[in-house]
């Protein structure tokens, strides 16, 4: 199952609050396209999980909704946030280390 860092949870909480979805909403990952090198995922703020979505997180708090095909891809990953060159925070999906 996808894990989430504390920094990612804080960013999701801030994002859902900004979108007016802090009570039941969350960040949703869906498979956009499968390509040879991997997969492209669509990320959006959603008011609630869709039927069949895997839910990561707690209520109240930061939640991530993952559609079934995306869940297969994200099963052994960690959701984090990392700053870019301009200092903007971006979500990053990283591989869990073998020691976790």
Short mmCIF file of C-alpha atoms in Angstrom, two decimals:
data_model
loop_
_atom_site.label_atom_id
_atom_site.label_comp_id
_atom_site.label_asym_id
_atom_site.label_seq_id
_atom_site.Cartn_x
_atom_site.Cartn_y
_atom_site.Cartn_z
CA UNK A 1 0.00 0.00 0.00
CA UNK A 2 1.18 3.53 -0.74
CA UNK A 3 2.80 5.22 2.25
CA UNK A 4 2.74 8.96 2.87
CA UNK A 5 5.36 11.15 4.54
CA UNK A 6 4.33 13.71 7.15
CA UNK A 7 5.33 16.48 4.71
CA UNK A 8 3.05 15.01 2.03
CA UNK A 9 0.19 14.73 4.53
CA UNK A 10 0.59 18.41 5.47
CA UNK A 11 0.66 19.43 1.79
CA UNK A 12 -2.48 17.38 1.04
CA UNK A 13 -4.29 18.90 4.02
CA UNK A 14 -3.35 22.41 2.86
CA UNK A 15 -4.37 21.65 -0.74
CA UNK A 16 -7.74 20.15 0.16
CA UNK A 17 -8.45 23.07 2.53
CA UNK A 18 -7.60 25.52 -0.26
CA UNK A 19 -10.05 23.69 -2.55
CA UNK A 20 -12.76 23.62 0.15
CA UNK A 21 -12.56 19.82 0.39
CA UNK A 22 -10.87 19.46 3.80
CA UNK A 23 -13.66 17.42 5.42
CA UNK A 24 -14.06 14.43 3.08
CA UNK A 25 -11.81 15.30 0.15
CA UNK A 26 -8.38 14.10 -0.74
CA UNK A 27 -5.77 13.76 -3.43
CA UNK A 28 -6.78 11.20 -6.10
CA UNK A 29 -4.43 9.21 -8.30
CA UNK A 30 -5.77 7.56 -11.45
CA UNK A 31 -4.00 5.77 -14.28
CA UNK A 32 -3.93 8.12 -17.25
CA UNK A 33 -1.88 6.04 -19.67
CA UNK A 34 0.34 2.98 -19.62
CA UNK A 35 3.59 3.47 -21.52
CA UNK A 36 6.60 1.25 -22.15
CA UNK A 37 8.73 2.92 -19.45
CA UNK A 38 5.98 2.89 -16.84
CA UNK A 39 2.73 4.71 -16.38
CA UNK A 40 1.38 8.24 -16.40
CA UNK A 41 -0.80 9.06 -13.44
CA UNK A 42 -3.39 11.82 -13.23
CA UNK A 43 -3.49 13.64 -9.89
CA UNK A 44 -6.45 15.75 -8.78
CA UNK A 45 -8.24 16.98 -5.68
CA UNK A 46 -11.42 14.93 -5.29
CA UNK A 47 -14.38 15.52 -2.96
CA UNK A 48 -14.55 11.79 -2.07
CA UNK A 49 -13.18 8.44 -3.22
CA UNK A 50 -14.83 6.81 -6.21
CA UNK A 51 -16.19 3.27 -5.98
CA UNK A 52 -13.30 0.80 -5.83
CA UNK A 53 -10.71 3.39 -4.79
CA UNK A 54 -8.15 2.45 -2.16
CA UNK A 55 -8.07 5.08 0.62
CA UNK A 56 -4.81 5.94 2.36
CA UNK A 57 -4.88 8.22 5.39
CA UNK A 58 -7.34 8.92 8.14
CA UNK A 59 -10.46 10.96 8.68
CA UNK A 60 -10.06 13.69 9.66
CA UNK A 61 -6.72 14.28 8.04
CA UNK A 62 -4.93 13.98 4.76
CA UNK A 63 -6.38 11.33 2.49
CA UNK A 64 -5.26 9.85 -0.79
CA UNK A 65 -7.71 8.05 -3.08
CA UNK A 66 -6.15 5.58 -5.51
CA UNK A 67 -8.05 3.95 -8.34
CA UNK A 68 -7.38 0.20 -8.63
CA UNK A 69 -4.99 0.28 -11.62
CA UNK A 70 -2.98 3.11 -10.06
CA UNK A 71 -2.92 1.21 -6.74
CA UNK A 72 -1.03 -1.64 -8.43
CA UNK A 73 1.65 0.81 -9.58
CA UNK A 74 1.86 2.71 -6.27
CA UNK A 75 1.73 -0.34 -3.96
CA UNK A 76 5.42 -0.23 -2.99
CA UNK A 77 5.92 3.54 -3.14
CA UNK A 78 6.04 6.52 -0.77
CA UNK A 79 4.30 9.82 -1.49
CA UNK A 80 6.46 12.80 -0.54
CA UNK A 81 6.81 16.48 -1.42
CA UNK A 82 10.02 17.96 -2.77
CA UNK A 83 10.89 21.56 -3.69
CA UNK A 84 11.76 22.42 -7.29
CA UNK A 85 14.33 25.01 -8.44
CA UNK A 86 11.90 27.88 -7.70
CA UNK A 87 11.10 26.56 -4.22
CA UNK A 88 7.61 25.33 -5.17
CA UNK A 89 6.60 22.05 -3.55
CA UNK A 90 5.74 19.19 -5.87
CA UNK A 91 4.44 15.75 -5.04
CA UNK A 92 6.97 12.99 -5.66
CA UNK A 93 6.46 9.24 -5.68
CA UNK A 94 9.56 7.41 -4.52
CA UNK A 95 10.47 3.74 -4.15
CA UNK A 96 10.39 2.33 -0.63
CA UNK A 97 13.88 1.32 0.43
CA UNK A 98 14.65 -2.29 1.13
CA UNK A 99 15.24 -1.47 4.82
CA UNK A 100 11.72 -0.13 5.44
#
